[in-house]
């Protein structure tokens, strides 16, 4: 039976519509199964940390989240001096080697964190074998040995290093830690030179917190200007993302990222989480912080309105980061599931925080879906 023109148009329009519908459905189903790393493929790497329990046990539920959503890894503690180099003669390579092997097996970007910091150091570090405090050149020798040995061991395999962590101070210019007291401010730039020499191709990062604060930002920028002028080999700034639900103002964060980028440095948004618990601000209260139930209101889970506020916060942040993507190489969460977060124990031990994208039972939160949705809308 010959087809009438009208019938032909009607059936082909219906056919086209159903083809389009099938195409769209296939896309949105594909978008549903895509991980964060795939959705943000053209923006920046999506990283997370691994800790020793994860490395040793590799629990299948966590590993499948890791494989699906992330393409960059950092070790939370195991590269820190007290663990990897507990005495002058002894290096503890087992976990670090396993971290590298896991990152390589998964084909992920690998960051070593940190080479030089004032925290988590072995007790004998600043003393000679007789217990006498080390002088400037002896301590600088130790610093050189540590940085060179560590960076050289993973040369060509570690993509980036947090070379110096948290050295800036707004009142005294430099945190007056033992490195500074014995070596002087030089210890920061020396560490970068040692690292560059040991692996000329690794990205060298200065990593710090509160860089959105105007005074700390100014301090950072003046260090970067000075380092640039004098050829200190810093490639990027790790802007730590220890956020709260309503602090800081994301416009301040954006100002910092833009100012760093204008000076020719890349940005890594590092150590990201959003603390949802009541804040303790008084320094004395923090120093003597004790557990009190009223400071731990979400032991049985997040109420829906806080869950929604958390999702909105992550969404707002990622919307900004997408707008700044030309400056940003990596965004790294400080953990996968809520139970892994240092925020359960700092500044008050034993609380139940809900700062990450996945709950303790490994289920994805609205926050996870919110940042996915930002990109799914583009598909
Ligand atoms: O290793 C000991 C273990 O032997 C002991 O049984 C246990 C008892 O509490 O403590 C273990 O050490 C803890 C260590 O993490 C490993 O789990 C320390 O008490 C604890 O203070 C330490 O916290 C780490 C913190 O750095 C130290 O400052 C957090 O896991 C880690 O997430 C955090 O990460 C830092 C970044 O490296 C730099 N920027 C700030 C960020 C948050 O503080």
Coordinates of C-alpha atoms and ligand atoms in Angstrom, one line a residue:
X1 CA 0.0 0.0 0.0
X2 CA 1.5 3.3 -1.1
X3 CA 2.3 5.7 1.7
X4 CA 0.5 9.0 1.6
X5 CA 2.8 12.1 2.0
X6 CA 1.0 13.0 5.2
X7 CA 1.4 9.5 6.6
X8 CA 5.0 9.5 5.6
X9 CA 5.7 12.8 7.4
X10 CA 3.8 11.7 10.4
X11 CA 5.6 8.4 10.8
X12 CA 9.0 9.8 10.0
X13 CA 8.5 12.7 12.5
X14 CA 7.5 10.1 15.1
X15 CA 10.5 8.0 14.1
X16 CA 12.8 10.9 14.4
X17 CA 11.3 11.9 17.8
X18 CA 11.8 8.4 19.1
X19 CA 15.3 8.2 17.7
X20 CA 16.1 11.5 19.5
X21 CA 14.5 10.2 22.7
X22 CA 16.5 7.0 22.5
X23 CA 19.7 9.0 21.9
X24 CA 19.0 11.3 24.8
X25 CA 18.1 8.4 27.1
X26 CA 21.3 6.6 26.2
X27 CA 23.3 9.8 27.0
X28 CA 21.6 10.4 30.3
X29 CA 22.0 6.7 31.3
X30 CA 25.7 7.0 30.3
X31 CA 26.0 10.2 32.3
X32 CA 24.5 8.4 35.3
X33 CA 27.2 5.7 35.2
X34 CA 30.0 8.1 34.5
X35 CA 32.2 8.9 37.5
X36 CA 33.2 12.4 38.7
X37 CA 36.6 12.0 37.0
X38 CA 34.9 11.4 33.6
X39 CA 32.4 14.3 34.0
X40 CA 35.2 16.7 34.9
X41 CA 37.6 15.3 32.4
X42 CA 38.0 18.6 30.6
X43 CA 38.1 20.7 33.7
X44 CA 40.6 19.2 36.2
X45 CA 41.7 16.0 37.9
X46 CA 39.6 14.7 40.7
X47 CA 41.7 13.4 43.6
X48 CA 41.3 11.8 46.9
X49 CA 43.5 10.5 49.7
X50 CA 44.4 6.9 50.6
X51 CA 45.3 6.0 54.1
X52 CA 47.2 2.9 55.3
X53 CA 44.0 0.8 56.1
X54 CA 42.7 1.4 52.6
X55 CA 46.1 0.6 51.1
X56 CA 46.4 -2.7 53.0
X57 CA 42.9 -3.9 52.9
X58 CA 41.7 -2.4 49.6
X59 CA 38.0 -3.0 50.5
X60 CA 36.1 -3.7 47.3
X61 CA 33.3 -1.1 48.0
X62 CA 35.8 1.7 48.5
X63 CA 38.0 0.5 45.6
X64 CA 35.1 0.6 43.2
X65 CA 34.3 4.2 44.2
X66 CA 37.9 5.0 43.9
X67 CA 38.1 3.5 40.4
X68 CA 34.8 5.1 39.3
X69 CA 35.2 8.7 40.6
X70 CA 38.8 9.6 41.0
X71 CA 41.9 9.9 38.9
X72 CA 44.4 11.4 41.3
X73 CA 45.8 10.0 44.6
X74 CA 47.6 11.4 47.6
X75 CA 48.6 9.6 50.8
X76 CA 47.2 11.1 53.9
X77 CA 50.1 10.5 56.3
X78 CA 52.5 7.8 55.1
X79 CA 54.9 10.2 53.3
X80 CA 55.2 12.4 56.4
X81 CA 58.7 12.5 57.9
X82 CA 57.8 10.6 61.1
X83 CA 56.5 7.6 59.2
X84 CA 58.7 7.4 56.2
X85 CA 62.0 8.5 57.8
X86 CA 61.7 7.8 61.5
X87 CA 65.4 7.9 62.3
X88 CA 68.4 9.2 60.3
X89 CA 69.4 5.8 59.1
X90 CA 66.0 4.2 58.7
X91 CA 63.6 4.7 55.8
X92 CA 60.2 2.9 55.9
X93 CA 59.5 2.4 52.2
X94 CA 56.9 -0.4 52.3
X95 CA 53.7 1.7 52.3
X96 CA 55.1 4.4 50.1
X97 CA 56.1 1.7 47.5
X98 CA 52.6 0.3 47.8
X99 CA 51.0 3.7 47.3
X100 CA 53.0 4.1 44.1
X101 CA 52.1 0.6 42.9
X102 CA 48.4 1.2 43.5
X103 CA 48.5 4.6 41.7
X104 CA 50.3 3.1 38.8
X105 CA 48.0 0.1 38.6
X106 CA 45.0 2.4 38.6
X107 CA 46.7 4.8 36.1
X108 CA 46.1 7.8 38.5
X109 CA 48.0 11.0 39.0
X110 CA 50.2 10.7 42.1
X111 CA 51.1 13.4 44.6
X112 CA 53.7 13.0 47.4
X113 CA 52.6 14.9 50.6
X114 CA 54.6 16.6 52.2
X115 CA 58.4 16.8 52.0
X116 CA 58.9 19.5 54.6
X117 CA 56.4 20.5 57.4
X118 CA 56.7 21.4 61.0
X119 CA 54.3 18.6 62.1
X120 CA 54.5 14.8 62.3
X121 CA 58.3 14.8 62.7
X122 CA 60.4 12.2 64.4
X123 CA 61.5 13.2 67.9
X124 CA 65.2 13.0 67.2
X125 CA 65.2 15.0 64.0
X126 CA 66.6 18.3 65.4
X127 CA 69.4 16.6 67.5
X128 CA 72.7 14.9 66.9
X129 CA 73.4 11.4 68.2
X130 CA 74.5 12.8 71.5
X131 CA 71.3 14.7 72.0
X132 CA 72.8 18.1 71.2
X133 CA 70.6 20.5 69.1
X134 CA 71.8 20.6 65.5
X135 CA 73.2 23.8 64.0
X136 CA 72.2 25.4 60.7
X137 CA 74.4 23.5 58.3
X138 CA 73.9 20.1 59.9
X139 CA 70.1 20.6 59.8
X140 CA 70.2 21.8 56.2
X141 CA 72.2 18.7 55.4
X142 CA 69.4 16.6 56.9
X143 CA 66.8 18.5 54.9
X144 CA 68.8 18.0 51.7
X145 CA 69.3 14.3 52.3
X146 CA 65.6 13.8 53.1
X147 CA 64.2 15.7 50.1
X148 CA 66.8 14.3 47.7
X149 CA 66.5 10.6 48.8
X150 CA 62.7 10.7 48.7
X151 CA 62.2 12.6 45.4
X152 CA 65.0 10.6 43.7
X153 CA 63.5 7.3 44.7
X154 CA 60.3 8.0 42.8
X155 CA 61.8 10.2 40.1
X156 CA 59.7 10.0 36.9
X157 CA 56.9 8.1 38.8
X158 CA 55.6 10.8 41.2
X159 CA 53.8 13.5 39.2
X160 CA 53.9 16.2 41.9
X161 CA 55.2 16.9 45.4
X162 CA 53.9 19.2 48.1
X163 CA 57.4 20.4 48.8
X164 CA 56.7 22.7 51.7
X165 CA 53.6 22.7 53.7
X166 CA 52.1 25.5 55.8
X167 CA 55.2 27.7 56.2
X168 CA 53.5 31.1 55.9
X169 CA 52.5 33.3 58.8
X170 CA 50.7 36.6 58.7
X171 CA 52.2 38.1 61.8
X172 CA 55.8 36.9 61.6
X173 CA 56.1 36.3 57.8
X174 CA 57.2 32.7 58.4
X175 CA 55.8 30.2 60.9
X176 CA 58.5 30.3 63.6
X177 CA 59.0 26.6 63.6
X178 CA 62.3 24.7 64.3
X179 CA 63.3 24.8 60.6
X180 CA 63.0 28.5 60.5
X181 CA 64.7 29.0 63.9
X182 CA 67.7 26.9 63.0
X183 CA 68.1 27.4 59.2
X184 CA 66.2 30.6 58.7
X185 CA 63.6 31.4 56.0
X186 CA 66.0 29.9 53.5
X187 CA 64.8 26.4 54.3
X188 CA 61.7 26.9 52.2
X189 CA 63.5 27.8 48.9
X190 CA 66.3 25.3 49.5
X191 CA 63.7 22.5 49.7
X192 CA 62.3 23.6 46.3
X193 CA 65.8 23.6 44.8
X194 CA 66.7 20.2 46.2
X195 CA 63.4 18.8 44.9
X196 CA 63.9 20.2 41.4
X197 CA 67.4 18.9 41.2
X198 CA 66.2 15.4 42.3
X199 CA 63.4 15.3 39.7
X200 CA 63.3 18.1 37.1
X201 CA 60.0 16.9 35.7
X202 CA 57.8 16.7 38.9
X203 CA 55.4 19.5 39.6
X204 CA 56.6 21.3 42.8
X205 CA 53.8 22.7 45.0
X206 CA 53.7 25.1 47.9
X207 CA 50.6 23.9 50.0
X208 CA 48.8 25.9 52.7
X209 CA 45.5 26.6 54.5
X210 CA 43.4 29.7 54.9
X211 CA 44.8 31.2 51.7
X212 CA 41.4 33.0 51.1
X213 CA 42.0 35.2 54.1
X214 CA 43.1 38.6 52.7
X215 CA 46.2 38.9 54.9
X216 CA 47.3 35.4 54.3
X217 CA 46.7 35.9 50.5
X218 CA 48.9 39.0 50.6
X219 CA 51.6 37.0 52.4
X220 CA 51.4 34.2 49.8
X221 CA 51.5 36.6 46.9
X222 CA 54.5 38.4 48.2
X223 CA 56.3 35.1 48.6
X224 CA 55.4 34.0 45.1
X225 CA 56.5 37.4 43.6
X226 CA 59.8 37.1 45.4
X227 CA 60.3 33.4 44.4
X228 CA 59.5 34.2 40.8
X229 CA 62.0 37.1 40.7
X230 CA 64.7 34.9 42.1
X231 CA 64.0 31.7 40.2
X232 CA 62.9 29.5 43.1
X233 CA 61.3 26.5 41.3
X234 CA 57.7 26.6 42.5
X235 CA 55.2 25.5 39.9
X236 CA 51.9 25.5 41.7
X237 CA 50.1 26.5 44.9
X238 CA 48.0 23.9 46.8
X239 CA 45.1 25.9 48.1
X240 CA 43.8 23.8 51.0
X241 CA 40.0 23.5 51.0
X242 CA 39.1 22.9 54.6
X243 CA 35.7 24.6 54.3
X244 CA 32.7 25.0 56.5
X245 CA 29.1 25.2 55.5
X246 CA 29.1 29.0 55.5
X247 CA 32.7 30.0 55.6
X248 CA 34.7 31.2 53.8
X249 CA 33.0 33.4 51.2
X250 CA 33.7 31.6 47.9
X251 CA 34.4 35.0 46.3
X252 CA 37.5 35.3 48.5
X253 CA 38.7 31.9 47.4
X254 CA 38.2 32.9 43.8
X255 CA 40.2 36.0 44.4
X256 CA 43.1 34.0 45.7
X257 CA 43.0 31.5 42.8
X258 CA 42.9 34.3 40.2
X259 CA 45.7 36.2 41.8
X260 CA 47.9 33.1 42.0
X261 CA 47.1 32.3 38.3
X262 CA 47.9 35.9 37.2
X263 CA 51.4 35.4 38.5
X264 CA 51.9 32.4 36.3
X265 CA 51.4 29.6 38.9
X266 CA 49.0 26.7 38.6
X267 CA 46.5 26.0 41.3
X268 CA 45.6 22.7 43.0
X269 CA 42.6 22.8 45.2
X270 CA 43.8 20.4 47.9
X271 CA 42.5 18.7 51.1
X272 CA 38.8 19.5 50.4
X273 CA 36.0 18.8 52.8
X274 CA 33.1 20.7 54.3
X275 CA 32.8 20.6 58.1
X276 CA 29.2 20.6 59.2
X277 CA 29.6 20.6 63.0
X278 CA 29.4 23.4 65.5
X279 CA 32.6 25.5 65.4
X280 CA 34.9 26.0 68.3
X281 CA 36.8 29.2 67.6
X282 CA 38.3 30.2 70.9
X283 CA 42.0 29.0 70.8
X284 CA 42.0 28.1 74.4
X285 CA 38.8 26.0 74.0
X286 CA 40.5 24.3 71.0
X287 CA 43.6 23.5 72.9
X288 CA 41.7 22.0 75.8
X289 CA 38.8 20.8 73.6
X290 CA 36.8 18.1 75.3
X291 CA 34.0 16.1 73.9
X292 CA 30.5 17.5 74.7
X293 CA 27.3 16.0 73.2
X294 CA 25.9 19.4 72.3
X295 CA 29.0 19.9 70.0
X296 CA 28.2 16.6 68.3
X297 CA 24.6 16.9 67.1
X298 CA 24.6 14.6 64.1
X299 CA 25.6 11.3 65.6
X300 CA 22.6 9.5 64.1
X301 CA 22.9 11.1 60.6
X302 CA 22.4 14.4 59.0
X303 CA 19.0 16.0 59.1
X304 CA 17.6 16.6 55.6
X305 CA 18.1 20.4 55.8
X306 CA 21.8 20.1 56.7
X307 CA 22.2 17.4 54.0
X308 CA 20.7 19.9 51.5
X309 CA 22.9 22.7 52.7
X310 CA 26.0 20.5 52.3
X311 CA 24.9 19.7 48.7
X312 CA 24.4 23.3 48.0
X313 CA 27.8 24.3 49.4
X314 CA 29.6 21.7 47.2
X315 CA 27.5 22.7 44.2
X316 CA 28.4 26.4 44.7
X317 CA 32.0 25.6 45.1
X318 CA 32.2 23.4 42.0
X319 CA 30.3 25.9 39.9
X320 CA 33.0 28.4 40.8
X321 CA 35.8 26.0 40.1
X322 CA 34.4 25.1 36.7
X323 CA 34.5 28.8 35.9
X324 CA 38.2 28.9 37.0
X325 CA 39.2 25.6 35.3
X326 CA 41.8 27.2 33.1
X327 CA 43.9 27.8 36.2
X328 CA 43.2 24.6 38.1
X329 CA 44.9 21.3 37.5
X330 CA 43.5 19.2 40.3
X331 CA 40.7 19.2 43.0
X332 CA 41.4 16.7 45.8
X333 CA 39.0 15.6 48.5
X334 CA 40.5 14.9 51.9
X335 CA 38.9 11.4 52.0
X336 CA 36.2 9.4 50.3
X337 CA 33.8 8.4 53.1
X338 CA 32.9 10.4 56.2
X339 CA 34.4 7.9 58.6
X340 CA 37.9 8.6 57.0
X341 CA 37.9 12.3 57.7
X342 CA 40.3 13.9 60.2
X343 CA 37.4 16.2 60.9
X344 CA 35.8 13.5 63.2
X345 CA 38.7 14.1 65.6
X346 CA 39.8 17.7 65.1
X347 CA 39.6 20.0 66.9
X348 CA 37.5 17.9 69.2
X349 CA 38.0 14.1 69.4
X350 CA 35.3 11.6 68.9
X351 CA 32.6 13.6 67.0
X352 CA 30.6 12.4 64.0
X353 CA 31.3 14.7 61.1
X354 CA 29.7 14.4 57.6
X355 CA 32.1 16.4 55.5
X356 CA 32.7 14.3 52.4
X357 CA 30.7 13.0 49.4
X358 CA 30.0 9.5 50.7
X359 CA 28.4 8.3 53.9
X360 CA 29.8 5.8 56.4
X361 CA 27.7 3.1 54.7
X362 CA 29.5 4.1 51.4
X363 CA 26.3 5.5 49.8
X364 CA 26.6 8.7 47.8
X365 CA 25.1 11.8 49.3
X366 CA 23.1 14.5 47.6
X367 CA 26.4 16.5 47.5
X368 CA 27.9 13.9 45.2
X369 CA 24.8 14.0 42.9
X370 CA 24.8 17.8 43.0
X371 CA 28.3 18.2 41.7
X372 CA 27.7 15.5 39.1
X373 CA 24.5 17.2 38.0
X374 CA 26.5 20.4 37.2
X375 CA 28.3 18.5 34.5
X376 CA 25.5 16.2 33.4
X377 CA 23.5 19.3 32.5
X378 CA 26.2 20.0 29.9
X379 CA 25.8 16.6 28.2
Ligands
LIG1 O1 49.9 6.8 64.1 C1 49.2 7.0 65.4 C2 48.8 5.7 65.9 O2 49.9 4.9 66.2 C3 47.9 5.9 67.2 O3 47.4 4.7 67.6 C4 46.8 6.9 66.9 C5 46.0 7.3 68.1 O4 45.3 8.5 68.0 O5 47.3 8.1 66.3 C6 48.0 7.9 65.1 O6 48.4 9.1 64.6 C7 47.5 10.0 64.1 C8 47.7 10.2 62.6 O7 46.9 11.2 62.1 C9 47.6 8.9 61.8 O8 46.2 8.4 61.9 C10 47.6 11.3 64.8 O9 47.2 11.1 66.2 C11 46.7 12.3 64.2 O10 47.0 13.6 64.8 C12 47.1 12.4 62.7 O11 46.2 13.4 62.1 C13 46.6 13.8 60.8 C14 46.9 15.3 60.8 O12 47.2 15.7 59.5 C15 48.1 15.6 61.7 O13 48.3 17.0 61.7 C16 45.4 13.5 59.9 O14 45.2 12.1 59.7 C17 45.7 14.2 58.5 O15 44.5 14.1 57.8 C18 46.0 15.6 58.7 O16 46.3 16.2 57.4 C19 46.8 17.5 57.4 C20 47.6 17.7 56.2 O17 48.7 16.7 56.2 C21 48.2 19.1 56.1 N1 47.1 20.1 56.1 C22 46.3 20.0 57.3 C23 45.6 18.6 57.3 C24 44.7 18.5 58.4 O18 45.3 18.6 59.7

